[in-house]
Amino acid sequence: MSGNYGIAIDIGTSGIRAQALDIDSSEVISTTITLRHPFPGANVVDHLHFALKVGIKTTHDLLIEAINKVIRGLNIDTQNVKRVAVCGNPIQLSLFHNIEIRDLAYWGENAIERLKIEIPSRNATITNSKEIGLEVFEDALIFIPPAIRHEIGADALAMLYKTGVLDKEGIYLISDFGTNAEMALVIDGEVFTCSTAAGPAIEGQMIYKGRLASPGAICDLEDNDYEWKSIVLDNDLLITDGDTIDPSTGKIISKSKNNIEAIGITGTGVIAAFSLGIDDEIIVDSKIKTDDKKLHLQDDVYLAEEDIVNIGKSLGAFRAAHLTLAEEADILLDDIDAVYMAGASGFYVDPLKSLNIGQIPPSSREIYQVGNTSLDMAKDITLSPEFLDELQKIADQMRSNHIMLATSKTFEKIYSLELSIYEEGMPFWMYNKWLEKYGFQTMPSKELNPKIHRMFERDISDLGINGLNVVDIGLTLEAKFDGCTRCQTCIKNCPEDAITLEDDGRIILRTDKCAGLGCQKCVLTCPEKVFDYGKFLNLS
């Protein structure tokens, strides 16, 4: 190895991934991941809300502190780092770059004008480590790829570029399977995009026993006559057989030969349990038909009925987004030639189970699992900085039609039907009847023998010479609230154990554990109404 290093970073909504590279030999040296994001919450809306409350500077400092921990976890001489490339959605990259984000939070020209927001350029940018605050060689160059438009980020560009669909004839659907699921429908090079708030359940968060893809997590299940075998990720993030369990009772049918222990379940494992539960009629109308209302898996990992409802809402967001894209582009879902599944969740999930429960269109005839395209594109930029110019040209030339689902009447109507399925038990035949009544296409028949192409062995294809390191970012904010009586109501009501109280009255918030805007039990239950996110400062 030459000792001249580059670092590729993917800032995802649910965590950070990075790779150290030898920029002379192009070898991957090591890989580091976090299991959580440093900001409270589990989606981009939570992260935006948090940044607006505590300020862009504090949020930027918190993110950079987390990234510096990730960089240290790569175990290289950071003073020999000459280049860093960072990829992510517009919110994450704006906070990394420490630029205006309010244009991403407020919709419409009137709001932008009223708040006197100057929309920043999100073109390809080259800056330096000193400007950003990264703890590497002070003159190291930092490469930030362009957004297609201000709300369609570099992560979506990575998804489109790395799959090669922009240069193909035909109709293709590409989805990044994350909490803020970016989707693109490409029709002979014309791109229709949207982003749907699928929610944290899709990546194993806000699930009682859930966790992100990491060693010891159940990522899939196999059904053998109503007995379920767990498929577990090992220390190298490769799949291995776990125990076989009776899902109705938790009784162990057979132990695995390698004695691997399960410590939680990923979003892909939840998808598998949901699919098998429906097939085995253990889940009926979003209810679990077991004595204790739980689906039992290995080592006391289980799913509760609340988990089933949450994952149902996530799946509903996917299906409603697919239908909305197809309606806006004036095609039928049955016209799609191939489906591409990107991201860690999209890579590890069983595509047949995704097809079975609506995470991808049921008519999908050809399915490609392509892994982490965002990190892969950051790696390409790190090794070949001139690639940044090519990406800018692609972004400039792309004919893109972005559909804001938040204001789409089509999406609103379809997603209301999805909620009726998972919250009220509406049968699927009635769902299709309502689609017809609204003048929309109905869901196509399920493809029985789709062709599946798994492009790599794992979502990060090469972990490097020194392998994988999982980093606990464990960052904190602290504040004192005037009028706080130290009753500890906020602590007692925090479902994530993210809050502690110091003897001097300081409230300490563990940001990576905090559920953010989707929870706010600390704010809502404070009897004195003095708990305020805006008073937290990053003093860790």
Coordinates of C-alpha atoms in Angstrom, one line a residue, residues 6 26 167 245 274 282 300 325 372 406 441 443 478 484-485:
G6 CA -8.9 8.4 0.2
S26 CA -7.6 1.4 -5.7
D167 CA -28.7 4.6 -21.2
I245 CA -38.5 -22.1 15.6
F274 CA -44.7 -10.4 7.5
I282 CA -50.6 -16.4 11.4
D300 CA -36.5 -14.4 22.2
L325 CA -45.4 7.2 -10.4
N372 CA -25.2 0.4 -1.7
A406 CA -46.9 15.4 0.0
Q441 CA -55.3 1.3 -12.6
M443 CA -52.8 -3.8 -9.0
E478 CA -27.2 19.0 26.8
C484 CA -37.6 22.4 35.3
T485 CA -38.6 20.7 38.6

